[in-house]
Amino acid sequence: MIRNIQRSGILMLIIHSVLLLTASAQHVQNEAISKRSRENFDAGWQFHKGDIAMKRAVKAGKYGGLTDSKVKVITGEDTTIAYSDKNKVAPFKSSDWTMVNLPHDWCVEGAFVHDNTIGSQPAANGYLPVGIGFYRKEFAIPETDKGKKISIEFDGIFRNSTVWLNGHLIGNHQSGYTPSNYDLTDILRYGNEGQNVILVKVDATDYEGWWYEGCGIYRHVWLIKTGKLHVGRFGTYVTTPAVSGSEAVVDIKTTLQNEGKVIKNITLTSKIIDGKGTLLNTQTSTQTITPFNEVEISQKGGIQRPLLWSPESPNLYKILTEVKENGIIIDNYETTFGVRTIEVTNAGVFLNGKLYPIKGTANHQDFAGVGVAVPDKINNYRIKLLKEMGCNGYRSAHNPPTPELLEACDRLGMLVLDENRLLSSTEDGMKDLKALLYRDRNHPSVFMWSLENEEPLQGNITGTRILETMVHITHSIDPTRPVTTAMNHGWNDSGYSDLLDVTGYNYGQRDMQYVKDHEKFPERKMFVTESTSFVSTRGEYEDNREKGYVSNLGNGVGWGMLPGKDWEHIVQYPYLNGMFAWTGFDYRGEPTPYEWPCVTSHFGIMDICGFPKDGYYAYQAAWTNKPVVHVFPHWNWQGKEGQKVKVQGYSNCDEVELFINGRSAGKKQVVPFNRFEWEVEYQPGKLEARGYKAGKAIAKEITETSGAPAQVVLKSDCNVLQADGCDVAIINIAIKDAKGRLVPTANNLVKFTIEGPGRIIGTGNGDPSSHEPDKANQRKAFNGYCQVLVQTDKTAGEIRLKASSEALKSMEAVLITE
Ligand code: GAL
């Protein structure tokens, strides 16, 4: 089936362009030879922090237009920053600009300020001031690119970004979470027409959420060059409407755009290849596309004995799209997809036909050292850590994630609840929602859309109307996935939930609302979009308001259950389908229950560096088959000898026995998904927990009272890296005693030196009240640990990262980059 999407006024253009056919023969040739390129455009930007008094150089009336190439954007000192004419390239003062590579978050480079009068919401943003910044890049476009379509794709800028090219205003994009794309073709200078200057103003003074959101061009940027006839932006939609063990039907929809003045007769070939690159199936169609028109072409292919996608076996396939004219490839495009079926029902989620409850965490996007400018490698690292905990689901709270996060989820195996930012059916709101849907609908990892989280209009009549429009659009762009929203009250006021495929419950355990609702509406499909919000500070066992620390031995906040207890409900009430614990990792901002000096949340099952807190083991016990026994606190309580202390634990064994220096302190029956506790007398030495299943000891954990700090021990997540200027080694540092035991209270200052083709891009330690800069060559350990992130340069070689601390033995990591 071929569907023509006629745009208004198109007919006239067709007639016009037929007349022009002969005249543009030369042009046709240019168009024919242009194949797609998608260049990473992250390198070599100049950055200016703060506002610039911008004036346009306007000559009385004559050059007043915003898109006139004579318009300059100038600083107070009358230096040109955006405009360069062909003879005079950027004569601007560069001293107050620094060179940066993207992704970049300038907010995380700032100093913490305890002043509730500045910024839009200081505590929510982790007391890091926001503001305005400018990015500028000079670049050349070769003469040979004349006749191509050239656009720039920003994956994410936080927020309100305005773009100028060579002094021309190109456009503005408000959302800090959806991508923006600008066609630069007409304004670019080609060959000896001169250099190009792109300028981006980022105004992050306003906020979109109540967490740390960062500032700047914090995701990748791409320069995309195609012929005038090309696959559209997010131009393919691949679904597998019928899947069986013997065959998967692959439905391929490809949108082709003809942005040229010439009628085109093309051949579209879609090749299905497997993960090893073996060609499985080829579909070919021919099509005529009139000038300035776009068509969607449908093709149906098949895969014999498909390897299904699941978090356990994330098998991927690709469609290689080729567009040919007169036998010559004029565009090529790649789409990754997976073959799987998933159904959210009122009796459980079924993945590939099997009951598959979702063991999920909700997460914001920032990480230690880098803020929201998260290198791809760190997104991989986070997903791997979650998987090790037994997690199979990720909720991108409360906004569309960066594309590389979804690629990691596809590749590593993690189901995603992909979330839109706002409840909005305005033109901008719809644009953002559509960008999310078109961008992400091929990812096998994405299993459901969430249209909003806890928006104030939830469940009132206006909100319900807005939602109806959004649900309609979502269903029409992607009829294959269910739609939910994450709600924290009401759950169907004004018929809100009736519009949804799945009702999302945040904290539905209060009054057992979700159970009562199931009894009332047994047909309702439900999901625990947010389960517990347990607060704790890694390695802390006493609440300390002054320092802003929350004990792991405590009970958290009123609206959150203990770690792992949330899973009990999913097991007891399978119709709840699955859950997302708030949150997998600590994030900057939303410091709860304390504010300053806290600058980071305490909700994470892991801290902001990915170091596990005690509650981590509750989830690992609940979600994996691995025998888990974990007891806490640490066993360094100098001064408390002979005093009563609490020891708590999480396990998936039947019973756990505790020994202090070899003497049993008694056995505890484990009630699945519940914490257990002893009260014992503290004696330094060895705390040992043994887990038994059917009477047999199957797991143990030993914690010893350590001696004084004696050495710095490094552990890198990898030893060999790519010399691509992007790859990152995540190096965890532990402070140990002379016998190699962790010192769980150590806070020694660790200094880093680096040699070779790499650089330190950030540090962290998981201390939610640390006001040390993340961008530094040193970091204090927090309760025994800190972290340094090392990014490669583009030259291959050997990076030596040394970590030392006064009076302690130092250690060096050797990383090979190739
Ligand atoms: C939820 C909200 C989250 C976070 C959490 C803290 O209600 O959706 O964004 O604020 O509370 O407990």
Short mmCIF file of C-alpha atoms in Angstrom, two decimals, residues 381-748:
data_model
loop_
_atom_site.label_atom_id
_atom_site.label_comp_id
_atom_site.label_asym_id
_atom_site.label_seq_id
_atom_site.Cartn_x
_atom_site.Cartn_y
_atom_site.Cartn_z
CA TYR A 381 27.12 1.28 33.06
CA ARG A 382 23.93 2.30 34.83
CA ILE A 383 21.84 -0.23 32.91
CA LYS A 384 24.37 -2.97 33.68
CA LEU A 385 24.31 -2.13 37.39
CA LEU A 386 20.52 -2.29 37.42
CA LYS A 387 20.57 -5.63 35.63
CA GLU A 388 23.03 -7.05 38.16
CA MET A 389 20.49 -6.15 40.82
CA GLY A 390 17.92 -8.24 38.95
CA CYS A 391 16.08 -5.35 37.38
CA ASN A 392 14.31 -5.81 34.04
CA GLY A 393 12.48 -2.47 33.78
CA TYR A 394 13.43 1.20 33.59
CA ARG A 395 11.10 4.16 33.76
CA SER A 396 12.52 7.32 32.23
CA ALA A 397 11.15 9.65 34.87
CA HIS A 398 9.71 12.12 34.00
CA ASN A 399 10.86 12.89 30.50
CA PRO A 400 12.03 11.38 27.23
CA PRO A 401 15.49 9.89 27.75
CA THR A 402 18.55 10.41 25.58
CA PRO A 403 18.50 8.07 22.53
CA GLU A 404 21.67 6.29 23.70
CA LEU A 405 19.91 5.19 26.87
CA LEU A 406 17.31 3.39 24.79
CA GLU A 407 20.02 1.91 22.58
CA ALA A 408 21.68 0.54 25.73
CA CYS A 409 18.33 -0.90 26.88
CA ASP A 410 17.78 -2.55 23.48
CA ARG A 411 21.27 -4.00 23.45
CA LEU A 412 21.63 -5.03 27.09
CA GLY A 413 18.00 -6.03 27.65
CA MET A 414 15.87 -3.71 29.74
CA LEU A 415 12.19 -2.93 29.25
CA VAL A 416 11.41 0.77 29.25
CA LEU A 417 8.41 2.80 30.26
CA ASP A 418 9.12 5.82 28.08
CA GLU A 419 7.71 8.99 29.58
CA ASN A 420 6.55 12.25 28.09
CA ARG A 421 7.22 15.37 30.14
CA LEU A 422 3.99 17.37 30.27
CA LEU A 423 0.24 16.93 30.17
CA SER A 424 -0.30 19.25 27.25
CA SER A 425 -2.19 19.34 23.99
CA THR A 426 -0.90 22.75 22.91
CA GLU A 427 0.98 22.97 19.63
CA ASP A 428 4.31 22.70 21.47
CA GLY A 429 3.02 19.93 23.71
CA MET A 430 1.91 17.90 20.71
CA LYS A 431 5.20 18.53 18.94
CA ASP A 432 7.09 17.20 21.95
CA LEU A 433 4.86 14.15 22.30
CA LYS A 434 5.12 13.36 18.60
CA ALA A 435 8.90 13.72 18.64
CA LEU A 436 9.04 11.19 21.49
CA LEU A 437 6.76 8.74 19.69
CA TYR A 438 8.33 8.98 16.25
CA ARG A 439 11.84 8.89 17.68
CA ASP A 440 11.36 5.92 20.01
CA ARG A 441 8.72 3.66 18.48
CA ASN A 442 11.19 1.23 16.87
CA HIS A 443 12.95 0.36 20.13
CA PRO A 444 12.10 -3.17 21.27
CA SER A 445 12.93 -2.10 24.83
CA VAL A 446 10.07 0.42 24.92
CA PHE A 447 6.98 -1.47 26.02
CA MET A 448 4.59 1.26 27.13
CA TRP A 449 4.20 5.03 26.87
CA SER A 450 3.61 7.20 29.90
CA LEU A 451 2.03 10.49 28.91
CA GLU A 452 2.72 12.35 32.15
CA ASN A 453 3.53 12.05 35.83
CA GLU A 454 1.49 13.58 38.67
CA GLU A 455 0.52 16.65 36.68
CA PRO A 456 -1.74 18.97 38.66
CA LEU A 457 -4.54 18.73 36.08
CA GLN A 458 -4.66 14.96 36.50
CA GLY A 459 -8.20 13.84 36.89
CA ASN A 460 -9.95 17.18 36.49
CA ILE A 461 -12.18 17.91 33.54
CA THR A 462 -9.63 20.01 31.63
CA GLY A 463 -6.87 17.49 32.26
CA THR A 464 -9.14 14.74 31.02
CA ARG A 465 -9.82 16.57 27.78
CA ILE A 466 -6.12 17.20 27.22
CA LEU A 467 -5.35 13.57 27.94
CA GLU A 468 -7.94 12.42 25.44
CA THR A 469 -6.18 14.33 22.66
CA MET A 470 -2.81 12.97 23.71
CA VAL A 471 -4.02 9.38 23.91
CA HIS A 472 -5.59 9.69 20.48
CA ILE A 473 -2.33 10.98 18.94
CA THR A 474 -0.30 8.29 20.70
CA HIS A 475 -2.55 5.51 19.48
CA SER A 476 -2.46 6.81 15.94
CA ILE A 477 1.34 7.13 15.83
CA ASP A 478 1.96 3.85 17.62
CA PRO A 479 -1.01 1.51 17.84
CA THR A 480 1.24 -1.30 19.13
CA ARG A 481 1.94 -0.10 22.68
CA PRO A 482 -0.36 0.64 25.59
CA VAL A 483 -0.60 4.10 27.09
CA THR A 484 -0.51 4.96 30.77
CA THR A 485 0.06 7.95 33.03
CA ALA A 486 1.62 7.93 36.49
CA MET A 487 -0.96 9.14 39.00
CA ASN A 488 -0.76 9.67 42.70
CA HIS A 489 -4.40 10.21 43.57
CA GLY A 490 -7.84 9.97 42.12
CA TRP A 491 -7.01 7.29 39.62
CA ASN A 492 -10.17 7.95 37.67
CA ASP A 493 -11.63 11.31 38.57
CA SER A 494 -13.49 12.77 35.59
CA GLY A 495 -13.02 9.46 33.74
CA TYR A 496 -9.26 10.05 33.40
CA SER A 497 -8.25 6.40 33.69
CA ASP A 498 -11.00 5.29 31.33
CA LEU A 499 -9.07 6.99 28.55
CA LEU A 500 -5.94 4.98 29.27
CA ASP A 501 -5.03 1.43 28.36
CA VAL A 502 -3.32 1.01 31.70
CA THR A 503 -3.88 2.92 34.94
CA GLY A 504 -0.59 3.91 36.57
CA TYR A 505 -0.51 3.95 40.36
CA ASN A 506 2.09 5.97 42.21
CA TYR A 507 2.05 4.87 45.85
CA GLY A 508 -1.19 2.94 45.41
CA GLN A 509 -0.24 0.95 48.50
CA ARG A 510 -1.67 3.81 50.60
CA ASP A 511 -4.97 2.40 51.91
CA MET A 512 -4.31 -0.47 49.48
CA GLN A 513 -6.00 1.66 46.86
CA TYR A 514 -4.91 -0.50 43.95
CA VAL A 515 -6.34 -3.62 45.56
CA LYS A 516 -9.65 -1.89 46.30
CA ASP A 517 -9.76 -0.57 42.74
CA HIS A 518 -9.11 -4.02 41.32
CA GLU A 519 -12.05 -5.35 43.28
CA LYS A 520 -14.27 -2.55 41.97
CA PHE A 521 -12.97 -2.60 38.37
CA PRO A 522 -11.63 -6.11 37.72
CA GLU A 523 -11.20 -5.34 34.02
CA ARG A 524 -8.87 -2.42 34.71
CA LYS A 525 -5.27 -2.95 33.64
CA MET A 526 -2.99 -1.58 36.31
CA PHE A 527 0.65 -0.82 36.81
CA VAL A 528 2.63 0.35 39.83
CA THR A 529 4.31 3.25 38.09
CA GLU A 530 5.96 4.31 41.34
CA SER A 531 6.26 1.96 44.27
CA THR A 532 8.33 2.87 47.26
CA SER A 533 10.32 6.02 47.93
CA PHE A 534 12.74 4.74 50.55
CA VAL A 535 15.31 7.28 51.73
CA SER A 536 18.77 6.36 52.99
CA THR A 537 22.36 7.57 52.76
CA ARG A 538 24.95 5.01 51.73
CA GLY A 539 26.98 3.81 54.71
CA GLU A 540 25.05 5.85 57.30
CA TYR A 541 23.36 4.23 60.28
CA GLU A 542 22.14 7.22 62.27
CA ASP A 543 19.90 10.06 61.16
CA ASN A 544 21.80 13.31 61.21
CA ARG A 545 19.74 16.38 60.42
CA GLU A 546 22.74 18.66 60.58
CA LYS A 547 24.74 16.70 58.05
CA GLY A 548 21.65 15.74 56.10
CA TYR A 549 22.13 11.97 56.41
CA VAL A 550 19.41 9.34 56.68
CA SER A 551 20.02 6.00 58.39
CA ASN A 552 19.71 2.72 56.48
CA LEU A 553 18.28 1.24 59.66
CA GLY A 554 15.31 3.61 59.56
CA ASN A 555 11.84 3.43 58.07
CA GLY A 556 12.10 6.04 55.33
CA VAL A 557 9.38 8.51 54.53
CA GLY A 558 5.66 8.06 55.17
CA TRP A 559 4.70 7.36 51.57
CA GLY A 560 7.38 4.75 50.98
CA MET A 561 7.69 1.14 52.03
CA LEU A 562 10.91 -0.56 53.05
CA PRO A 563 13.13 -1.70 50.16
CA GLY A 564 11.86 -4.89 48.55
CA LYS A 565 8.55 -4.80 50.40
CA ASP A 566 6.99 -3.21 47.30
CA TRP A 567 7.74 -6.40 45.38
CA GLU A 568 5.67 -8.39 47.88
CA HIS A 569 2.57 -6.68 46.50
CA ILE A 570 3.42 -7.58 42.91
CA VAL A 571 3.79 -11.22 43.96
CA GLN A 572 0.60 -11.15 46.04
CA TYR A 573 -1.47 -9.24 43.48
CA PRO A 574 -0.14 -10.31 40.06
CA TYR A 575 -2.71 -8.09 38.31
CA LEU A 576 -0.53 -5.14 39.37
CA ASN A 577 1.78 -6.29 36.56
CA GLY A 578 5.00 -4.78 37.83
CA MET A 579 6.53 -1.81 39.56
CA PHE A 580 9.06 0.96 39.32
CA ALA A 581 10.80 1.71 42.62
CA TRP A 582 11.65 5.35 43.15
CA THR A 583 14.64 5.39 42.29
CA GLY A 584 17.47 3.16 41.04
CA PHE A 585 20.08 5.87 41.63
CA ASP A 586 20.27 8.98 43.76
CA TYR A 587 20.02 12.14 41.69
CA ARG A 588 20.88 15.77 42.28
CA GLY A 589 18.13 17.93 43.65
CA GLU A 590 14.89 17.10 45.44
CA PRO A 591 16.78 16.63 48.74
CA THR A 592 14.30 14.75 50.92
CA PRO A 593 13.64 14.66 53.88
CA TYR A 594 16.24 17.36 54.55
CA GLU A 595 17.18 20.33 52.46
CA TRP A 596 20.52 22.17 52.72
CA PRO A 597 23.21 20.97 53.31
CA CYS A 598 21.79 18.12 51.22
CA VAL A 599 22.09 18.77 47.54
CA THR A 600 21.17 15.30 46.33
CA SER A 601 18.16 13.06 46.83
CA HIS A 602 18.31 10.00 49.09
CA PHE A 603 15.83 7.87 47.17
CA GLY A 604 18.34 5.78 45.23
CA ILE A 605 18.77 2.07 45.78
CA MET A 606 22.30 2.98 44.69
CA ASP A 607 23.96 6.33 45.30
CA ILE A 608 24.72 8.80 42.53
CA CYS A 609 27.97 6.95 41.67
CA GLY A 610 26.22 3.59 41.52
CA PHE A 611 27.59 2.30 44.85
CA PRO A 612 24.93 0.05 46.39
CA LYS A 613 23.16 0.98 49.59
CA ASP A 614 21.90 -1.74 51.92
CA GLY A 615 18.44 -1.77 50.31
CA TYR A 616 20.08 -2.90 47.06
CA TYR A 617 20.29 -6.40 48.54
CA ALA A 618 16.58 -6.43 49.31
CA TYR A 619 15.88 -6.07 45.59
CA GLN A 620 18.62 -8.46 44.56
CA ALA A 621 17.15 -10.99 47.00
CA ALA A 622 13.66 -10.44 45.61
CA TRP A 623 14.55 -10.32 41.93
CA THR A 624 17.32 -12.86 41.35
CA ASN A 625 17.78 -16.57 41.97
CA LYS A 626 21.19 -15.96 43.40
CA PRO A 627 21.34 -16.72 47.15
CA VAL A 628 21.59 -13.35 48.85
CA VAL A 629 22.34 -12.58 52.45
CA HIS A 630 23.24 -9.10 53.59
CA VAL A 631 23.39 -7.64 57.07
CA PHE A 632 24.23 -4.14 58.23
CA PRO A 633 25.52 -1.78 59.66
CA HIS A 634 29.29 -1.96 59.16
CA TRP A 635 31.23 -3.22 62.13
CA ASN A 636 33.39 -0.21 63.03
CA TRP A 637 31.78 1.20 66.15
CA GLN A 638 34.76 2.28 68.22
CA GLY A 639 33.49 3.63 71.53
CA LYS A 640 30.30 1.54 71.46
CA GLU A 641 31.89 -1.64 72.84
CA GLY A 642 29.43 -3.47 75.08
CA GLN A 643 26.48 -1.33 73.93
CA LYS A 644 23.36 -2.69 72.27
CA VAL A 645 23.24 -2.14 68.51
CA LYS A 646 20.71 -3.12 65.88
CA VAL A 647 21.73 -5.45 63.08
CA GLN A 648 19.30 -5.72 60.19
CA GLY A 649 19.32 -7.76 57.05
CA TYR A 650 17.81 -8.73 53.72
CA SER A 651 17.92 -12.21 52.28
CA ASN A 652 16.14 -14.70 50.06
CA CYS A 653 17.21 -17.66 52.19
CA ASP A 654 14.77 -19.41 54.57
CA GLU A 655 16.68 -18.31 57.65
CA VAL A 656 19.75 -16.32 58.51
CA GLU A 657 22.04 -16.88 61.46
CA LEU A 658 24.24 -14.14 62.81
CA PHE A 659 27.62 -14.77 64.44
CA ILE A 660 29.71 -12.28 66.33
CA ASN A 661 33.29 -13.41 66.61
CA GLY A 662 32.14 -16.95 65.98
CA ARG A 663 29.35 -16.92 68.62
CA SER A 664 25.81 -17.29 67.34
CA ALA A 665 23.48 -14.40 68.07
CA GLY A 666 20.52 -16.49 66.88
CA LYS A 667 18.65 -17.37 63.74
CA LYS A 668 15.93 -15.30 62.08
CA GLN A 669 13.23 -16.75 59.86
CA VAL A 670 13.10 -14.77 56.67
CA VAL A 671 9.65 -13.59 55.72
CA PRO A 672 10.15 -13.08 51.97
CA PHE A 673 10.63 -9.42 50.97
CA ASN A 674 10.83 -8.27 54.58
CA ARG A 675 13.71 -6.92 56.60
CA PHE A 676 14.78 -8.81 59.71
CA GLU A 677 16.57 -7.54 62.79
CA TRP A 678 18.62 -8.52 65.82
CA GLU A 679 19.69 -6.48 68.78
CA VAL A 680 23.18 -7.48 69.83
CA GLU A 681 26.03 -6.24 71.95
CA TYR A 682 28.72 -4.60 69.92
CA GLN A 683 32.14 -6.21 70.11
CA PRO A 684 34.73 -5.40 67.46
CA GLY A 685 35.82 -8.26 65.26
CA LYS A 686 33.89 -10.39 62.84
CA LEU A 687 30.19 -10.13 62.02
CA GLU A 688 29.12 -13.09 59.97
CA ALA A 689 25.72 -13.86 58.50
CA ARG A 690 24.93 -17.32 57.18
CA GLY A 691 21.91 -17.99 55.01
CA TYR A 692 20.22 -21.39 55.03
CA LYS A 693 17.87 -22.94 52.56
CA ALA A 694 16.16 -26.22 53.57
CA GLY A 695 18.57 -26.35 56.50
CA LYS A 696 21.69 -26.08 54.31
CA ALA A 697 24.06 -23.10 54.51
CA ILE A 698 24.06 -21.64 51.01
CA ALA A 699 25.29 -18.07 51.42
CA LYS A 700 27.39 -16.06 53.78
CA GLU A 701 28.64 -12.56 54.27
CA ILE A 702 31.46 -11.47 56.55
CA THR A 703 32.05 -7.94 57.75
CA GLU A 704 35.09 -7.21 59.86
CA THR A 705 36.05 -4.29 62.01
CA SER A 706 38.78 -2.66 59.98
CA GLY A 707 42.02 -1.08 61.04
CA ALA A 708 43.04 2.47 60.13
CA PRO A 709 43.11 3.56 56.47
CA ALA A 710 46.33 2.35 54.88
CA GLN A 711 45.81 2.16 51.13
CA VAL A 712 43.91 3.53 48.18
CA VAL A 713 42.58 0.74 45.98
CA LEU A 714 41.35 1.40 42.43
CA LYS A 715 39.03 -0.65 40.31
CA SER A 716 38.27 0.38 36.75
CA ASP A 717 35.22 -1.05 34.99
CA CYS A 718 37.48 -1.71 31.98
CA ASN A 719 41.14 -1.74 30.99
CA VAL A 720 40.85 -1.20 27.26
CA LEU A 721 38.98 1.76 25.84
CA GLN A 722 38.30 3.27 22.48
CA ALA A 723 40.46 6.22 21.51
CA ASP A 724 37.43 8.11 20.22
CA GLY A 725 37.25 11.08 22.56
CA CYS A 726 34.02 9.70 24.07
CA ASP A 727 34.73 6.41 25.81
CA VAL A 728 34.92 6.54 29.59
CA ALA A 729 36.48 4.41 32.33
CA ILE A 730 34.52 4.43 35.56
CA ILE A 731 37.11 4.04 38.27
CA ASN A 732 35.91 3.22 41.75
CA ILE A 733 38.21 3.95 44.67
CA ALA A 734 38.06 2.18 48.02
CA ILE A 735 39.98 3.13 51.14
CA LYS A 736 41.27 -0.04 52.76
CA ASP A 737 43.28 -0.96 55.81
CA ALA A 738 46.65 -2.71 55.78
CA LYS A 739 44.90 -6.10 55.54
CA GLY A 740 42.82 -5.05 52.54
CA ARG A 741 39.56 -4.55 54.48
CA LEU A 742 37.31 -1.67 53.53
CA VAL A 743 37.33 1.20 56.03
CA PRO A 744 33.61 1.97 56.02
CA THR A 745 33.94 5.33 57.73
CA ALA A 746 36.93 6.63 55.76
CA ASN A 747 36.71 10.10 54.31
CA ASN A 748 40.32 10.60 53.20
#
